[in-house]
Short mmCIF file of C-alpha atoms in Angstrom, two decimals:
data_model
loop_
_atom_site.label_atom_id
_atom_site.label_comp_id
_atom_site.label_asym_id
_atom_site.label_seq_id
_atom_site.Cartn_x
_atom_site.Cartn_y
_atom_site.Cartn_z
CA UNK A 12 -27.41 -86.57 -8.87
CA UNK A 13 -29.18 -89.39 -10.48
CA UNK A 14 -32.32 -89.65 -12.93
CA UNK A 15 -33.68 -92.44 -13.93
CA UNK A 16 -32.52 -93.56 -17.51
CA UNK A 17 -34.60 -92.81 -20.43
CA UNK A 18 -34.63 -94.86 -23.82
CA UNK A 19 -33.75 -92.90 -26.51
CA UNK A 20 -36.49 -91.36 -28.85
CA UNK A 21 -38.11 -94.07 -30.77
CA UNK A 22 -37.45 -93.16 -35.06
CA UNK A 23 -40.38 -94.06 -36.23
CA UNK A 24 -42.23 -92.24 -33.71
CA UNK A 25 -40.51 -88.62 -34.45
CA UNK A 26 -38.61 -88.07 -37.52
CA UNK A 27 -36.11 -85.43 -36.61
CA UNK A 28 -32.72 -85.43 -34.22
CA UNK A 29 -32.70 -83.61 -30.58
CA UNK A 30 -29.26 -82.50 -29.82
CA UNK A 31 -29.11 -80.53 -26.35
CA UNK A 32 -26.10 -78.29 -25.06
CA UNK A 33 -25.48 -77.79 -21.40
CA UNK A 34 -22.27 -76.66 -19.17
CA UNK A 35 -21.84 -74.15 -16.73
CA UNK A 36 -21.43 -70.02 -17.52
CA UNK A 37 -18.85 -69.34 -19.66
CA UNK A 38 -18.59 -72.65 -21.49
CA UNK A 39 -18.95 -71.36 -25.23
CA UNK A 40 -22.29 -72.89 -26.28
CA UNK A 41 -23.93 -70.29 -28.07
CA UNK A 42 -20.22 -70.86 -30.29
CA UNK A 43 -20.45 -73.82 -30.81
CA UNK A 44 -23.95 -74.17 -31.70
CA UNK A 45 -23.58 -72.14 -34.39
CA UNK A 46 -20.70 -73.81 -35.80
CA UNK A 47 -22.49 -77.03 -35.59
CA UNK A 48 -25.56 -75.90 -37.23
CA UNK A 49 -23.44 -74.70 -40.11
CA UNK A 50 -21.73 -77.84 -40.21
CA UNK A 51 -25.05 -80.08 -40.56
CA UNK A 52 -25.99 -77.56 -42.91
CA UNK A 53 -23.45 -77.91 -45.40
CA UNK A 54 -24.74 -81.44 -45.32
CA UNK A 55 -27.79 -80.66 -46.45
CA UNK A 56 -29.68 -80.60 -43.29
CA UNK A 57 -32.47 -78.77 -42.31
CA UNK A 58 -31.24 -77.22 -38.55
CA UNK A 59 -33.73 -75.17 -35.93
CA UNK A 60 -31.67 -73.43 -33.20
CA UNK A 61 -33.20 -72.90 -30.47
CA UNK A 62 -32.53 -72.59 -26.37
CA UNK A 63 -33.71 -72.68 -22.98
CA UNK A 64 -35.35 -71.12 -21.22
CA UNK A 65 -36.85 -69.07 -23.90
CA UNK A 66 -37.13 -70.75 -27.30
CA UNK A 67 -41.17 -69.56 -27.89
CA UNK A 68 -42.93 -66.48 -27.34
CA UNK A 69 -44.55 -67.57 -23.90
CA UNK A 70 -40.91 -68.84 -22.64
CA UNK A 71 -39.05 -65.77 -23.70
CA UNK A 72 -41.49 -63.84 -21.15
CA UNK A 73 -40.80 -66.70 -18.37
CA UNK A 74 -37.14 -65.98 -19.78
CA UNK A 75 -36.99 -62.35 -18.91
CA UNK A 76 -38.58 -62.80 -15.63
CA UNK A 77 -36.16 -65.46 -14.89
CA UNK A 78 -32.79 -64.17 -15.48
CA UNK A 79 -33.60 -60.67 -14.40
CA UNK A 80 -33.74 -62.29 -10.81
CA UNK A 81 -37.73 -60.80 -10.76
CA UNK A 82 -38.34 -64.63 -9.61
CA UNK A 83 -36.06 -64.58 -6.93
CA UNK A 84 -38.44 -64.32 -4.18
CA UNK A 85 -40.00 -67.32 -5.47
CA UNK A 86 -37.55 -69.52 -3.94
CA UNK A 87 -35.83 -72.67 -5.61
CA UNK A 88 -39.14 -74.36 -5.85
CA UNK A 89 -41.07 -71.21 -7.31
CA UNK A 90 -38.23 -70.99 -9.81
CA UNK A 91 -37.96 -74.44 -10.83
CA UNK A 92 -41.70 -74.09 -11.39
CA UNK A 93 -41.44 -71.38 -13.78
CA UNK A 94 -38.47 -73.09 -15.88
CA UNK A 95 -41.22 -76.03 -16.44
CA UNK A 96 -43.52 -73.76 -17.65
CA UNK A 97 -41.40 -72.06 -20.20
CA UNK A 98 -39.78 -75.73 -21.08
CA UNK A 99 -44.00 -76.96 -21.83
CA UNK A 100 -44.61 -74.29 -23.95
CA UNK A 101 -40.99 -74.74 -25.76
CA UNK A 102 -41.72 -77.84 -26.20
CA UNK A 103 -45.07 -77.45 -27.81
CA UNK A 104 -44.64 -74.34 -29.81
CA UNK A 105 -41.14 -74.87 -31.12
CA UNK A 106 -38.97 -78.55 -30.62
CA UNK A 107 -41.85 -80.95 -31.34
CA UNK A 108 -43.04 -79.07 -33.98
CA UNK A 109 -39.90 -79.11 -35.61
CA UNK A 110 -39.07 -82.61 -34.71
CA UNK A 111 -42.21 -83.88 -36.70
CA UNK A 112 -40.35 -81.97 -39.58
CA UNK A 113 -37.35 -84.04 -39.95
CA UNK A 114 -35.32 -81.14 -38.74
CA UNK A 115 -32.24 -81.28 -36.30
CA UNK A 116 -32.56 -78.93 -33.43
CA UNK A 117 -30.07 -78.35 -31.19
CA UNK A 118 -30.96 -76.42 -28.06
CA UNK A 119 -29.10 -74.24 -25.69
CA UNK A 120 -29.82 -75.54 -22.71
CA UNK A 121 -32.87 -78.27 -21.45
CA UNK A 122 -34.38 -80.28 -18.90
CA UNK A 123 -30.47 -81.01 -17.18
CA UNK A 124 -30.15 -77.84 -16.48
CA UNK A 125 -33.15 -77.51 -14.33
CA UNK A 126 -31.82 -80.66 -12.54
CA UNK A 127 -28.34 -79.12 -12.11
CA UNK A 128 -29.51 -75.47 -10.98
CA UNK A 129 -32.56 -76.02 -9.04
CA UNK A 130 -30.96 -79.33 -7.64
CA UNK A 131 -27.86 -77.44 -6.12
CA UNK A 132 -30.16 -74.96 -4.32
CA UNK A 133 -31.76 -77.59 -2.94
CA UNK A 134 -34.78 -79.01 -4.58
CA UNK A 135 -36.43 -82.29 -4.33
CA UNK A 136 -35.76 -84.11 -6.78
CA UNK A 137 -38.75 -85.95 -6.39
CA UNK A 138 -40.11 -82.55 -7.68
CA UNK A 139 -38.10 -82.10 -9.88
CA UNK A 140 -39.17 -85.29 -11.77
CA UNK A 141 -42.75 -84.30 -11.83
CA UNK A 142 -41.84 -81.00 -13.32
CA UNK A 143 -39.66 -82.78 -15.95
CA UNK A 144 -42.50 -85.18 -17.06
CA UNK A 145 -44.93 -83.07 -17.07
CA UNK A 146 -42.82 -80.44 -19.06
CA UNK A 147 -41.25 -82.59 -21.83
CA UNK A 148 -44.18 -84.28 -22.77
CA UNK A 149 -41.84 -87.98 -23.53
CA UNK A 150 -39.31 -85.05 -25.86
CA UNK A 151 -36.05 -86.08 -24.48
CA UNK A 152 -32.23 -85.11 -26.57
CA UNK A 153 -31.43 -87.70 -28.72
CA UNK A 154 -27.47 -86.51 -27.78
CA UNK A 155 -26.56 -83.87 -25.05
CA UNK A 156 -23.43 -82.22 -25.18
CA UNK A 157 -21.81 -81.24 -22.40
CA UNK A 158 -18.97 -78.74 -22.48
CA UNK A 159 -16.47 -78.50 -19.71
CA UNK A 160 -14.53 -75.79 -18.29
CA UNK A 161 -12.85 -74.94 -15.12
CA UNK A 162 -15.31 -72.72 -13.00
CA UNK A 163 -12.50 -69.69 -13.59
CA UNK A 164 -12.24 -70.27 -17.09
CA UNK A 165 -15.77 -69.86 -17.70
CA UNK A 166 -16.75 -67.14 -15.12
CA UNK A 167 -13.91 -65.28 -16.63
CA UNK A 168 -15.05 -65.61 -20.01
CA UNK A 169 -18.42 -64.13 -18.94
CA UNK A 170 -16.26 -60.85 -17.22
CA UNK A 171 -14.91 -60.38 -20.54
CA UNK A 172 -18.04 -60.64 -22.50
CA UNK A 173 -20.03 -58.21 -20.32
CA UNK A 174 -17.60 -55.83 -20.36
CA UNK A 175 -17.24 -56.23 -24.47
CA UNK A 176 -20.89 -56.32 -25.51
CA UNK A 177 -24.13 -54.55 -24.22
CA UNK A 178 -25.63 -57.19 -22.64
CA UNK A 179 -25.64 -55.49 -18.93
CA UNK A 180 -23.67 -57.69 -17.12
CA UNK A 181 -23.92 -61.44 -15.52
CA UNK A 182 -27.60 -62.50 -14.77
CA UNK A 183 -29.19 -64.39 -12.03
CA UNK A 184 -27.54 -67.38 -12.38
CA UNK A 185 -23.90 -66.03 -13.97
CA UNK A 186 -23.81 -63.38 -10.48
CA UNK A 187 -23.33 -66.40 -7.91
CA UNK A 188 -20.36 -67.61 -5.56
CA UNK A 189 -17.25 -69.27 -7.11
CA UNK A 190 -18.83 -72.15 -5.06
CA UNK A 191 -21.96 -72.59 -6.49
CA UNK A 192 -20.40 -72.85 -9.92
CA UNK A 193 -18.32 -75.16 -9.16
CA UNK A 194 -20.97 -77.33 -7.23
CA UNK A 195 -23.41 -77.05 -10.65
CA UNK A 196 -20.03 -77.95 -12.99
CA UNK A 197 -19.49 -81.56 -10.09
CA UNK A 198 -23.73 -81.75 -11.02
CA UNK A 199 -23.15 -81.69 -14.07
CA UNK A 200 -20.28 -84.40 -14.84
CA UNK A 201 -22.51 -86.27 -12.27
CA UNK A 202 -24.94 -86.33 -14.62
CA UNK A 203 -22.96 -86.94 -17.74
CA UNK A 204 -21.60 -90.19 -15.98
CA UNK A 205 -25.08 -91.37 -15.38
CA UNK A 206 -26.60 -91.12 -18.35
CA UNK A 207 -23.45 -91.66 -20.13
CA UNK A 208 -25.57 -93.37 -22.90
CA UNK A 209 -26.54 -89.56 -24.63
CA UNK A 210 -23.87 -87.49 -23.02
CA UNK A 211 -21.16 -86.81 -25.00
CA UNK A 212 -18.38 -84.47 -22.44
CA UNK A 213 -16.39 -82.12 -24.68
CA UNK A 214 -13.10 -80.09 -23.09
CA UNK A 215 -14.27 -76.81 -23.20
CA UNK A 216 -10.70 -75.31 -22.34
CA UNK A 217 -9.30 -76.52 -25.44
CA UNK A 218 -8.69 -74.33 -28.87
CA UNK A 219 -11.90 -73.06 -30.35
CA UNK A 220 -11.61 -75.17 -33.32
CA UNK A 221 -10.31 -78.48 -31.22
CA UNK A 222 -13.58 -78.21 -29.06
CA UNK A 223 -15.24 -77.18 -32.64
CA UNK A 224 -14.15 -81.06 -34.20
CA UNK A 225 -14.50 -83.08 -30.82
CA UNK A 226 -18.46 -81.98 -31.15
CA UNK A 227 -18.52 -82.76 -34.72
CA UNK A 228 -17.03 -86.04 -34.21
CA UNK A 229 -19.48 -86.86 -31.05
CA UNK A 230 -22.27 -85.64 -33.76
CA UNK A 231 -20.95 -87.72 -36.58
CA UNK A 232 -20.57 -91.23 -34.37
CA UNK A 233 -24.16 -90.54 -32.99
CA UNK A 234 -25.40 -90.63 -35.82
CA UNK A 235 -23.39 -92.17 -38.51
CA UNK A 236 -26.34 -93.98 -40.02
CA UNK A 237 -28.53 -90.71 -40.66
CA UNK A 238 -25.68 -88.34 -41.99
CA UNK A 239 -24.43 -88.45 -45.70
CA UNK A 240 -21.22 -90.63 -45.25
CA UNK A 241 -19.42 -89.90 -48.56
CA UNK A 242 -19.22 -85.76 -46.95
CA UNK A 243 -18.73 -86.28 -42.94
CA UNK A 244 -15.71 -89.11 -44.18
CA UNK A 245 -14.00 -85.76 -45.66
CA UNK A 246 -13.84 -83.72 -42.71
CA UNK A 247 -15.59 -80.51 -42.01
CA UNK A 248 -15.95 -77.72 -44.66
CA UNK A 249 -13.73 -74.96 -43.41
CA UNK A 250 -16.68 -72.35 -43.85
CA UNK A 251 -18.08 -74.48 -40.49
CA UNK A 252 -15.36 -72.95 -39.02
#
């Protein structure tokens, strides 16, 4: 799957750092996110979590829909529709917003994701461009993360989670063939070799805290110039952990 390479955010146009997260189900973002934001944190940094789709009060009703499967009979297209609709109003309400602020955000899923789900079942991606212009509004991820895991690894991390928390089992897109997954995981590190110049492919298999550093050193070489050197030279605080 390729997309025609962006430049990265001008820095004098927005003052604040995009940082997006994508992999397939089971891949430990939500984990990871958190770790990072309390890593930039302890730097001093001011850090908006937010993620896709969802992330304002208009997307987390496009959000509900979505997941539940109640778009289902909208086909691919009707679908992919929907996620651009929650991603304008995201990007309005909550990442710009917070961009003009100085703050980092770092987002739970974005734009690839649309490309990777609605692209393996089949949209155009002639479409799918359109959408993503007219969505983003020029916001693209300063850095995406990517983090890899075997389709079993994940999908089995997403058993054990539904059966340990409340959260009623896989949704829409968790509840698909073993082949799908692993079709959207091949989109996916498509993707990442693409646009190699803001993907940053962590192993996602690895120990919690190995995956845990390998993001904080993608972070840290992103943007060495914007960090403050004298505390990311030291390593990361162990309450990051």
């Amino acid at each position: 799957m390729t997309k025609t390479n962006k430049n990265k955010r001008s820095r004098e146009r927005v003052a604040g750092y995009f940082i997006t997260f994508e992999g397939g189900e089971g891949a430990g973002k939500s984990t990871q996110i958190t770790r990072l934001k309390t890593y930039l944190e302890s730097l001093g940094q001011s850090v908006v979590v937010t993620r896709e789709p969802g992330g304002s009060p208009g997307a987390e009703k496009i959000r509900a829909m979505l997941l539940s499967g109640g778009a289902k009979d909208l086909g691919p297209r009707g679908e992919a529709m929907l996620f651009a609709a929650a991603r304008a109003d995201h990007v309005d309400t909550t990442i710009k917003p917070a961009l003009e602020r100085g703050d980092w955000v770092l987002c739970d899923r974005y734009a690839d994701s649309t490309w990777v789900y609605q692209g393996e079942a089949g949209v155009d991606r002639d479409y799918l461009k359109l959408l993503e212009t007219a969505a983003v509004a020029g916001v693209y991820p300063d850095l995406t993360i990517l983090i890899d895991v075997p389709v079993e690894i994940g999908l089995a991390r997403v058993a054990e989670r539904s059966r340990t928390d409340d959260s009623g089992g896989p949704d829409r897109f968790e509840d698909e063939d073993l082949k799908v997954h692993q079709c959207r995981r091949d989109l996916f590190l498509e993707l990442a070799k693409n646009e190699s110049f803001r993907f940053a492919v962590i192993d996602g298999s690895k120990d919690l805290d190995e995956v845990t550093a390998a993001i904080r050193d993608a972070v840290v070489k992103t943007f060495s110039g914007d960090l403050p050197q004298d505390k990311t030279s030291t390593g990361i605080p162990a309450e990051a952990y």
